[in-house]
mmCIF file of C-alpha atoms and ligand atoms in Angstrom:
data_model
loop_
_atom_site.group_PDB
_atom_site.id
_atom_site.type_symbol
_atom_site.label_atom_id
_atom_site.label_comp_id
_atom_site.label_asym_id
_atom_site.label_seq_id
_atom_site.Cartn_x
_atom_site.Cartn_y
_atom_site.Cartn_z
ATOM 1 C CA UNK A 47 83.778 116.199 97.094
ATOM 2 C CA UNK A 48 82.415 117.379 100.144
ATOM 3 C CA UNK A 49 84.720 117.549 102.966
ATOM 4 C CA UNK A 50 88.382 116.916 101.050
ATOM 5 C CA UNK A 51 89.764 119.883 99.638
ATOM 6 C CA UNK A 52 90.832 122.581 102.434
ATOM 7 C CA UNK A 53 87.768 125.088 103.252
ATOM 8 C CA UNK A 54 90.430 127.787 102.308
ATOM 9 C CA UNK A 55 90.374 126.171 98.823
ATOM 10 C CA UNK A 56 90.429 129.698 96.508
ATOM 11 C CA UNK A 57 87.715 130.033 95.302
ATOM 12 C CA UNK A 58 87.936 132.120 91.710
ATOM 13 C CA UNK A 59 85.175 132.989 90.028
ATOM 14 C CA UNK A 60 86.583 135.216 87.685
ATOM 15 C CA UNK A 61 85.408 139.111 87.457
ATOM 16 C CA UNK A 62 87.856 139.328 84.677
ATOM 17 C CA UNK A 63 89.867 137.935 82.544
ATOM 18 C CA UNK A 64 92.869 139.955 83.613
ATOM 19 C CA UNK A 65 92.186 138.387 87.016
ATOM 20 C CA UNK A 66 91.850 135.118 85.619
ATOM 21 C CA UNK A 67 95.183 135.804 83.976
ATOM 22 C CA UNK A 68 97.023 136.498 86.952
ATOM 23 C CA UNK A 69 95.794 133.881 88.908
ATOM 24 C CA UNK A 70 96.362 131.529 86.593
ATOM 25 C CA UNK A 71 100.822 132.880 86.371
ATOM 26 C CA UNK A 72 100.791 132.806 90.224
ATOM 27 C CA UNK A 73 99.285 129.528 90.585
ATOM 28 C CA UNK A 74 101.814 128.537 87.561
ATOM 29 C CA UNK A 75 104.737 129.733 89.429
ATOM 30 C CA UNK A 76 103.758 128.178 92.887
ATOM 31 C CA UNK A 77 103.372 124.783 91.309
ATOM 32 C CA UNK A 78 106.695 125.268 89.674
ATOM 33 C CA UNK A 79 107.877 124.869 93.555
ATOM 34 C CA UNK A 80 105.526 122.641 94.762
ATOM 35 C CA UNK A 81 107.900 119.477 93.832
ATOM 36 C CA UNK A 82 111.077 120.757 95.654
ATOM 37 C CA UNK A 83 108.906 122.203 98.581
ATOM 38 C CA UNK A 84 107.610 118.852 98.855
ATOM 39 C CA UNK A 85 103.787 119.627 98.807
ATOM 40 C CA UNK A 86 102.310 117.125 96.545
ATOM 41 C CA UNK A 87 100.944 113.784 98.148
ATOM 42 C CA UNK A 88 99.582 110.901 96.904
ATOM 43 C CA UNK A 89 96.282 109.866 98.299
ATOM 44 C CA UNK A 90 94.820 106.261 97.464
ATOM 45 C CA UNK A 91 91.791 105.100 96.739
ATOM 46 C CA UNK A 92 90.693 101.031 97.234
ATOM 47 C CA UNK A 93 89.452 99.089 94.719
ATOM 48 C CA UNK A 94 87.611 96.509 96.024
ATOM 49 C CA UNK A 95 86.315 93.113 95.498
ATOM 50 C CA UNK A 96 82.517 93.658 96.786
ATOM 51 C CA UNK A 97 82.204 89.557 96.135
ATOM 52 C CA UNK A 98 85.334 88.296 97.985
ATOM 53 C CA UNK A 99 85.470 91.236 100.126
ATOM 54 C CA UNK A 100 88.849 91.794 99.374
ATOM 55 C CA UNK A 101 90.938 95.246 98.221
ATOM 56 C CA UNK A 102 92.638 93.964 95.296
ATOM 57 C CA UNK A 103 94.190 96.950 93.747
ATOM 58 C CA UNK A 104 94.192 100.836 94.517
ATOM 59 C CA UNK A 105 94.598 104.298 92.694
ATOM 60 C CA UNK A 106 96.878 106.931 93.704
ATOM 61 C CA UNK A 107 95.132 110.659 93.262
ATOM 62 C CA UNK A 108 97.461 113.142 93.882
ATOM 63 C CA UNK A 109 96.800 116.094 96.058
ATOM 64 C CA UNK A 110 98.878 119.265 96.556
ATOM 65 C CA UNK A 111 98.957 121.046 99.791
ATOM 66 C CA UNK A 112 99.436 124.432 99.741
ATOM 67 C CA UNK A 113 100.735 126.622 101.919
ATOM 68 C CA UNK A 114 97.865 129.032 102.139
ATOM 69 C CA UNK A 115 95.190 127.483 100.223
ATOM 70 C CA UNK A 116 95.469 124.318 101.993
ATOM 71 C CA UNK A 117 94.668 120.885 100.132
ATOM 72 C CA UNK A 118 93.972 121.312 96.034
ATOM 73 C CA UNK A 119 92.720 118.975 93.882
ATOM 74 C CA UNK A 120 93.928 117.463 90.958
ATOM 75 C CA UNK A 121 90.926 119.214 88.685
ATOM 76 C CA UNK A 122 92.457 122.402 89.612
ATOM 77 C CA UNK A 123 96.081 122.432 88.935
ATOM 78 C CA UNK A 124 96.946 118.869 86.760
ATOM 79 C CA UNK A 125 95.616 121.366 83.921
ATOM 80 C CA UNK A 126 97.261 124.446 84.650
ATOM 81 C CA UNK A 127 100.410 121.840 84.666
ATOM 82 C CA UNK A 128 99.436 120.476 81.338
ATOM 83 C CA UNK A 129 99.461 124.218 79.973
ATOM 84 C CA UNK A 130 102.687 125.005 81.553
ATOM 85 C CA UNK A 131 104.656 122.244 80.357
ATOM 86 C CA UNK A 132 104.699 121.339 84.263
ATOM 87 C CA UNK A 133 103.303 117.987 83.591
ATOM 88 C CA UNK A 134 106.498 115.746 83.380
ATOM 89 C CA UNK A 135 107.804 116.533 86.274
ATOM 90 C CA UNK A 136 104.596 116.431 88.260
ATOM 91 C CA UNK A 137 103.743 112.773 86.456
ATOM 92 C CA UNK A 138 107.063 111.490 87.085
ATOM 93 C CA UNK A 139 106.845 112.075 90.792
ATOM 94 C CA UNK A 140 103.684 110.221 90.788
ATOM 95 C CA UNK A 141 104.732 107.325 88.656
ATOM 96 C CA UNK A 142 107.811 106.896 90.791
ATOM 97 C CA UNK A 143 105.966 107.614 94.161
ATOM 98 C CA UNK A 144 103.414 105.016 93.567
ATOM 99 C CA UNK A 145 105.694 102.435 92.397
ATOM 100 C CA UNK A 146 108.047 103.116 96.218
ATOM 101 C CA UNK A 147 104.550 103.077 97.346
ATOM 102 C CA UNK A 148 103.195 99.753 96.362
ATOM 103 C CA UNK A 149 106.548 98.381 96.627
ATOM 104 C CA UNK A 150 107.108 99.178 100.571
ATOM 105 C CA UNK A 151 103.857 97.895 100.965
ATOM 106 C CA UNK A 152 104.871 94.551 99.840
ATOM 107 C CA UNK A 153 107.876 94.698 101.761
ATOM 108 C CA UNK A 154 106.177 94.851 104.620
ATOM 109 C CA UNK A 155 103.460 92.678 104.147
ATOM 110 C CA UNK A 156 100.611 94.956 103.663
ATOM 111 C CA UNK A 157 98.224 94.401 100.707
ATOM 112 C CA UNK A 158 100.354 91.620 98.884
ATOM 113 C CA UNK A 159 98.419 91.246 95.889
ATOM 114 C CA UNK A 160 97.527 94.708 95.344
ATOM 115 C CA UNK A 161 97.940 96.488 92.176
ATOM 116 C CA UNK A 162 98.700 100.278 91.943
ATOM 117 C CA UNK A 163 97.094 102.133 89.427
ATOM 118 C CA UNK A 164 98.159 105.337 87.991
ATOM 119 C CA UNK A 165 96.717 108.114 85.769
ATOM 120 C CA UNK A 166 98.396 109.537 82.626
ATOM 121 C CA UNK A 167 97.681 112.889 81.319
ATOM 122 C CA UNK A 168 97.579 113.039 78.041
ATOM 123 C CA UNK A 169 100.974 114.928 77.160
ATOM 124 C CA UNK A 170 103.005 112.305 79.593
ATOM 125 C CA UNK A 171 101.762 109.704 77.072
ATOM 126 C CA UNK A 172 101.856 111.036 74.302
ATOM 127 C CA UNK A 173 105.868 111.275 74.885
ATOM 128 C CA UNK A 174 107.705 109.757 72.249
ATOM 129 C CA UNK A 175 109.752 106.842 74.741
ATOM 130 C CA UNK A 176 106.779 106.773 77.299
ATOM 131 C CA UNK A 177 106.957 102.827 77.389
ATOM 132 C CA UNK A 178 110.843 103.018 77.945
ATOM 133 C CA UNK A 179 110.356 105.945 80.231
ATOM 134 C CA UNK A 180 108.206 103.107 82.379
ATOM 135 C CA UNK A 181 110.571 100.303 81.725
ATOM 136 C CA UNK A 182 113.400 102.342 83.609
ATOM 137 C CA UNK A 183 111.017 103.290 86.518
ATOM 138 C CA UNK A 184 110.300 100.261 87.481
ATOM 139 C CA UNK A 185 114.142 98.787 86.886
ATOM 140 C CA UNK A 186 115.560 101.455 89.286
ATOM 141 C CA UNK A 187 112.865 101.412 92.149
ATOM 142 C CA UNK A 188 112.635 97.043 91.322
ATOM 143 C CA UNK A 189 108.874 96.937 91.256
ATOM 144 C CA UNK A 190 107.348 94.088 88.944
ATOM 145 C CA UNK A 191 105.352 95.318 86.593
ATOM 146 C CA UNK A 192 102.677 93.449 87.013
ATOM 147 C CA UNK A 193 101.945 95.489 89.963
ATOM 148 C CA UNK A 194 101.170 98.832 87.941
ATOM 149 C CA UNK A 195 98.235 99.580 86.084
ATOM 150 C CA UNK A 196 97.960 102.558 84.065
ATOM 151 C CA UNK A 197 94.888 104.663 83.757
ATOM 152 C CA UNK A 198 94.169 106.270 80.501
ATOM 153 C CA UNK A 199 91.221 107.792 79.088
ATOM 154 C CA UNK A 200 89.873 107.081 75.593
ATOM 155 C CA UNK A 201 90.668 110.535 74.364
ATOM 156 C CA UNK A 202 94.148 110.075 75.124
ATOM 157 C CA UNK A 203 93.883 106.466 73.670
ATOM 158 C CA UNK A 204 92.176 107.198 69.975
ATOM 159 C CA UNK A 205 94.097 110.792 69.092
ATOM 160 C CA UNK A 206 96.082 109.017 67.698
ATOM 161 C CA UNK A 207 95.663 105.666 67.518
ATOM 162 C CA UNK A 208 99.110 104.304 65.883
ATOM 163 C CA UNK A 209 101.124 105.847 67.769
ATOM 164 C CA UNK A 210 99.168 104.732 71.041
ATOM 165 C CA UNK A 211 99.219 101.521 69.702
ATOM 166 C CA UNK A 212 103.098 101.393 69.533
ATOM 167 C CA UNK A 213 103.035 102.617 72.796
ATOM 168 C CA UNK A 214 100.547 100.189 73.969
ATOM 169 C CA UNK A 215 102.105 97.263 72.920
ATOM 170 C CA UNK A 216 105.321 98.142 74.531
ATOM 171 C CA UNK A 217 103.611 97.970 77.960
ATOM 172 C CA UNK A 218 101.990 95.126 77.389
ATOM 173 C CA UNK A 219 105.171 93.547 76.547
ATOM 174 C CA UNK A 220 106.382 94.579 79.661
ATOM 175 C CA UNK A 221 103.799 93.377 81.554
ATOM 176 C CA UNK A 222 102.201 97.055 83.025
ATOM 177 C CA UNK A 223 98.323 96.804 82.240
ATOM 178 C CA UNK A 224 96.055 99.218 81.187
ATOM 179 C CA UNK A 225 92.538 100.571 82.381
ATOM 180 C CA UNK A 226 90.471 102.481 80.251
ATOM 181 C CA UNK A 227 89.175 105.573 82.673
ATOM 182 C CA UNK A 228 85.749 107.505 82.377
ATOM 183 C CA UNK A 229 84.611 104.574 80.023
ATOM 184 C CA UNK A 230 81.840 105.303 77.706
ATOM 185 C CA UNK A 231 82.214 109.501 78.539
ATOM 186 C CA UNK A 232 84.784 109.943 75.237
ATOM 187 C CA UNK A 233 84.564 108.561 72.301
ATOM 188 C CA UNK A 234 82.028 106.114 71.546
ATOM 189 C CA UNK A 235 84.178 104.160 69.112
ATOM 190 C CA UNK A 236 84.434 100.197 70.339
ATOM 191 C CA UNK A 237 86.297 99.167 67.089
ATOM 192 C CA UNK A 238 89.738 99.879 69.374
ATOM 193 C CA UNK A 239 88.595 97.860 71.964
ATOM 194 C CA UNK A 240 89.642 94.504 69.985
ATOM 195 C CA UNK A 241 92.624 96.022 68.451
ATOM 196 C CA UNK A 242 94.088 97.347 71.659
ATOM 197 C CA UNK A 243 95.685 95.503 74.385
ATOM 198 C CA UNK A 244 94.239 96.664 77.576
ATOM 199 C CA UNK A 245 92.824 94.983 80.471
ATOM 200 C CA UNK A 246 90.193 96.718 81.882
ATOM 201 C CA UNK A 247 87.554 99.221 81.352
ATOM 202 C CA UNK A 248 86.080 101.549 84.657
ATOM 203 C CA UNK A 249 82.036 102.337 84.211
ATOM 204 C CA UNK A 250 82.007 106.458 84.815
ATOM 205 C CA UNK A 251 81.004 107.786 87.643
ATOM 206 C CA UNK A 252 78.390 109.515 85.648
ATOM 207 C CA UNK A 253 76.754 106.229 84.595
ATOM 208 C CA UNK A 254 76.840 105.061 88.290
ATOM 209 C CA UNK A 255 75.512 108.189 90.240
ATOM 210 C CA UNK A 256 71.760 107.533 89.128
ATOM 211 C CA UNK A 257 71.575 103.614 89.419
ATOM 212 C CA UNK A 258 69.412 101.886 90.202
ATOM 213 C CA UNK A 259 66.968 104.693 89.133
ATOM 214 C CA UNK A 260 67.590 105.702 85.605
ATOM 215 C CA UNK A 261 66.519 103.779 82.807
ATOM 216 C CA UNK A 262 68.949 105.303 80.621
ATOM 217 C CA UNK A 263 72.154 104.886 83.368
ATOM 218 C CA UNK A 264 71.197 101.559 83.737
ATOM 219 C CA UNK A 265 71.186 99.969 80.303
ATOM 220 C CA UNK A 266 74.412 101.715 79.885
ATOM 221 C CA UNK A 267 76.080 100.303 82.804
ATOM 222 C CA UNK A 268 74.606 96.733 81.838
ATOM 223 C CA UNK A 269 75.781 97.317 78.255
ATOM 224 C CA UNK A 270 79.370 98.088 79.831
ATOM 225 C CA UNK A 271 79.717 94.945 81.838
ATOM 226 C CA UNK A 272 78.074 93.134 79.250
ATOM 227 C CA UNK A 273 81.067 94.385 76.751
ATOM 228 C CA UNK A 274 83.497 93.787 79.190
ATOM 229 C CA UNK A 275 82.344 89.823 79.859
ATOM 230 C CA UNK A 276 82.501 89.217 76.064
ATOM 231 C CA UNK A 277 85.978 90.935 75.789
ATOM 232 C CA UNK A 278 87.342 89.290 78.624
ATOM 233 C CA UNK A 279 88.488 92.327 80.481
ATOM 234 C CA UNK A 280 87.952 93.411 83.830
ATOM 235 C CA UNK A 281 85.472 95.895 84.873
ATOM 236 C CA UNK A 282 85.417 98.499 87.752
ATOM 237 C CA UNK A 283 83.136 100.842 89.249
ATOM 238 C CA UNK A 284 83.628 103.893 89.724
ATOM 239 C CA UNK A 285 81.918 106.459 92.005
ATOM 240 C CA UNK A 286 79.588 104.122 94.231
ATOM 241 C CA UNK A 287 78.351 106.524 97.085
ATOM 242 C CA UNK A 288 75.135 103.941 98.067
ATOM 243 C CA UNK A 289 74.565 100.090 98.868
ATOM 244 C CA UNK A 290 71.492 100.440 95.970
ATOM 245 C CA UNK A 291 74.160 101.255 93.443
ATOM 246 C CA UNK A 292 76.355 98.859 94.665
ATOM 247 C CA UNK A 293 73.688 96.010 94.959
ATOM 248 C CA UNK A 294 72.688 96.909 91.253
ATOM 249 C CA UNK A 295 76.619 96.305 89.957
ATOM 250 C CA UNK A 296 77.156 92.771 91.971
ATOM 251 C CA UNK A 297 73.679 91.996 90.424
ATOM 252 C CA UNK A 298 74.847 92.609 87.014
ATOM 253 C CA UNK A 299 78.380 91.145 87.221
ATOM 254 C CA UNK A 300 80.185 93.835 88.412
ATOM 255 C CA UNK A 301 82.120 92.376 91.195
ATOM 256 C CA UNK A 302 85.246 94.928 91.416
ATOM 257 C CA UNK A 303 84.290 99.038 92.793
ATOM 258 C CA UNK A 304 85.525 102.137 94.007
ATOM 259 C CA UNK A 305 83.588 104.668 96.003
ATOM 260 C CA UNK A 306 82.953 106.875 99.280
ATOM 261 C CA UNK A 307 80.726 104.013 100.053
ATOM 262 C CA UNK A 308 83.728 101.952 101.112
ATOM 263 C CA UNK A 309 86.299 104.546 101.561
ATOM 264 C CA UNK A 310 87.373 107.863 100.429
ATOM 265 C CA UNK A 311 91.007 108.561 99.322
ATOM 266 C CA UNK A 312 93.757 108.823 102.321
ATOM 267 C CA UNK A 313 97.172 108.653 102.800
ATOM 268 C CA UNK A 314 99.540 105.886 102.493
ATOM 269 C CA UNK A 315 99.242 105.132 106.127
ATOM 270 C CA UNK A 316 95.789 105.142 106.343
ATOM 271 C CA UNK A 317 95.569 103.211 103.332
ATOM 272 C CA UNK A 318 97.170 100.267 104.392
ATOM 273 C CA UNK A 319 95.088 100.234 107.992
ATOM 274 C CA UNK A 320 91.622 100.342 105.922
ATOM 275 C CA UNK A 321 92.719 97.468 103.917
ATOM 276 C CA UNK A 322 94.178 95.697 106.435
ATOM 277 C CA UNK A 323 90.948 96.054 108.581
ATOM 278 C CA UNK A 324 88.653 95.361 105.426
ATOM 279 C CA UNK A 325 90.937 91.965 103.779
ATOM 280 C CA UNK A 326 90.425 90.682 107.464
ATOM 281 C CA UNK A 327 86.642 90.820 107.866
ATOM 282 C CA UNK A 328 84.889 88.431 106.298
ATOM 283 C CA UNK A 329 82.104 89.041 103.774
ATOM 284 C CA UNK A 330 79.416 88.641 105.751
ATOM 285 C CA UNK A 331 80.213 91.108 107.983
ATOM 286 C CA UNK A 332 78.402 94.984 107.552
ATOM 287 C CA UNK A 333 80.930 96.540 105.306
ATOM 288 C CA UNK A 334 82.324 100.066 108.109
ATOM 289 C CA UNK A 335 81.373 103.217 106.432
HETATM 290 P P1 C2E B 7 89.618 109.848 87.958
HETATM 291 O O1 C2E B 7 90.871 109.140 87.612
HETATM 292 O O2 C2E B 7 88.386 109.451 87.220
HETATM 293 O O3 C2E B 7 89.457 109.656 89.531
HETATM 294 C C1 C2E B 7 88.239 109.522 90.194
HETATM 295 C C2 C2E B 7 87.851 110.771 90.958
HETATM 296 O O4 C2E B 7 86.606 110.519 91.622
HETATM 297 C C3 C2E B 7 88.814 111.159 92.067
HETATM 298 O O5 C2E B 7 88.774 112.583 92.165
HETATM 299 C C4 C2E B 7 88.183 110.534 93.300
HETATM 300 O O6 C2E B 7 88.554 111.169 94.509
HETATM 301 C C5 C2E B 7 86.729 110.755 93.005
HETATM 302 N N1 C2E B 7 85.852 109.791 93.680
HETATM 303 C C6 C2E B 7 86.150 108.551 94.143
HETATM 304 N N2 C2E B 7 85.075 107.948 94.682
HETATM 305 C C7 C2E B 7 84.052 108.827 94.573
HETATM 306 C C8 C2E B 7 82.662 108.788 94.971
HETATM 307 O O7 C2E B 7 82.154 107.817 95.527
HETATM 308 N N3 C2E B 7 81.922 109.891 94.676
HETATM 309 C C9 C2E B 7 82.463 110.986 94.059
HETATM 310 N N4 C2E B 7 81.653 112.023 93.859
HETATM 311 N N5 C2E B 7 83.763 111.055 93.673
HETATM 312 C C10 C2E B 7 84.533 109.984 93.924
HETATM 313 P P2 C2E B 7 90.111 113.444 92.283
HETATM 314 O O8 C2E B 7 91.074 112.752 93.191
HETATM 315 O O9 C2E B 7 89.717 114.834 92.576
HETATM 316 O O10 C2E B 7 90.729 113.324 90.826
HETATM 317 C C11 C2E B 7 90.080 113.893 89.708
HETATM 318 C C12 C2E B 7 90.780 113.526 88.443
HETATM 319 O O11 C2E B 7 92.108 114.073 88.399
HETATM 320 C C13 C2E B 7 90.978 112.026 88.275
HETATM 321 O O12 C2E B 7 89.808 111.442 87.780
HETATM 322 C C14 C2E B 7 92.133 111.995 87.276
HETATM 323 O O13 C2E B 7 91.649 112.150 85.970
HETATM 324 C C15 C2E B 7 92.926 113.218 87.655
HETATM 325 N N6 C2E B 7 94.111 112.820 88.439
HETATM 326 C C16 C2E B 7 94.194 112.440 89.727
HETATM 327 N N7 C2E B 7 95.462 112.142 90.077
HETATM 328 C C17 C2E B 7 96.201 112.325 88.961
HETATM 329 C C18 C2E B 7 97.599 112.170 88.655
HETATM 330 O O14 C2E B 7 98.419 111.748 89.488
HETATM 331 N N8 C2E B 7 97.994 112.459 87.373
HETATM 332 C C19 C2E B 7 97.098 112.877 86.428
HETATM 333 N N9 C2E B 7 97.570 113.144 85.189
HETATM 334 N N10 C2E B 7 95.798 113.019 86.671
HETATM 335 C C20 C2E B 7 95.346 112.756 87.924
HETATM 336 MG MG1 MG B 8 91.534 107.318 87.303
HETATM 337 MG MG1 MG B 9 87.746 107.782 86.410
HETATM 338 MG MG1 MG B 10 86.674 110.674 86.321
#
């Protein structure tokens, strides 16, 4: 991720464990206070259309920015928040921020058919009332559900699959839809894939990195989209960096990506200038970098 964490990102390679300890309680504590000291943001990331040339949906990555270490990633603190029983405060925030989010957007115009998606840790859904949890969200801040998307890996999906199944089925009911994240990197169990309702699987970033070069990467990828036709679900991207990668999806019916090819995560603000800029061109036009 060249370029968007802070250069003053800590850097801890551990010398001992003792170290690793402490570092570990001080960056606990600091997140404790990151909500009320308002440093987490929400970035966004497009997801677009490569066919139509049209955004039709986004993901919001959350950032914190800290006072001294300047802009963390999610790899380095949503765990430390999942160990510290941090995690359902930090996940609420997002939930609720992205659902004001999309829904101001509307308001004004901007990006009317977009749909927000979200990532769930693990421990958020494994909460016994998640689906109510959701219900009430998006009653109090009046977003339709159909404009939220939650992203959830296949880990989180088949621990235990009853209970996510409840769950599932709840959301569905309310009309949220689910992504399957990191598709094909848990797992490799398809039997849920008929017996759960979701809506759309995203091809790993790992499977995408080497097209159209790898043999391997690409029969996976093709067997993805291929799965994905047959199921009738939608399929996206994830990870394109390079118009051969992207040329090799579109060829193989994989119409819907993400990637620093088209953009890189930004701020609300931004967000809604890129797409306006982008939904306005037409296809034919060089996609900006
Ligand atoms: P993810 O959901 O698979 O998100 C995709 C990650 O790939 C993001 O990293 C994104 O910035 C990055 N990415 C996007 N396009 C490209 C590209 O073209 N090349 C490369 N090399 N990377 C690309 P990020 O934002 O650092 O997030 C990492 C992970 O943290 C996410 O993986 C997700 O699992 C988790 N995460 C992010 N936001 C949240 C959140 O609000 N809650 C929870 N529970 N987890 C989150
Ligand atoms: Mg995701
Ligand atoms: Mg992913
Ligand atoms: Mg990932």
């Amino acid at each position: 991720h060249a370029g968007e964490y802070g250069h003053n990102n800590y850097q801890f390679f551990s010398k001992s464990l003792n170290v690793a300890a402490f570092h570990k309680l001080a960056m606990e504590n600091s997140l404790r206070r990151a909500i009320e000291r308002d440093e987490l943001e929400l970035y966004y990331q497009a997801k677009i259309d490569i066919r139509r040339h049209r955004v039709v949906g986004c993901e919001a990555l959350i950032r914190w920015r800290h006072p001294e270490l300047g802009l963390i990633g999610p790899s380095q603190f949503i765990p430390i928040a999942e160990d510290s029983g941090l995690i359902a405060q930090i996940s609420n925030w997002v939930l609720e921020n992205a659902c004001r989010q999309v829904l101001a957007w509307r308001r004004q115009g901007d990006c009317p058919e977009l749909v927000m998606a979200v990532n769930v840790s693990a421990n958020q859904f494994r909460q016994p009332g998640f689906g109510g949890h959701v219900r009430e969200v998006l009653a109090q801040i009046g977003l339709e559900p159909r404009y939220l998307k939650l992203e959830l890996t296949e880990t989180i999906l088949l621990h235990n699959v009853e209970d996510a199944l409840v769950t599932l089925r709840e959301l569905q009911a309310l009309g949220v839809r689910i992504s399957i994240d990191d598709f094909g990197t848990g797992y490799s169990s398809l039997s849920y894939l008929k017996k759960l309702p979701i809506s759309e699987l995203k091809v790993d970033h790992s499977f995408v990195r080497d097209l159209p070069h790898n043999e391997d990467d690409m029969a996976i990828t093709t067997a993805i989209l291929a799965l994905a036709e047959a199921l009738s679900l939608e399929v996206v991207a994830e990870g394109v960096e390079n118009q051969d990668q992207a040329n090799f999806l579109l060829d193989n019916g994989c119409t819907v990506v993400q990637g620093f090819l088209y953009q890189r995560p930004m701020p609300a603000t931004e967000f809604a200038e890129f797409a306006r800029v982008f939904d306005s061109r037409s296809a034919a036009d060089p996609i900006p970098r």
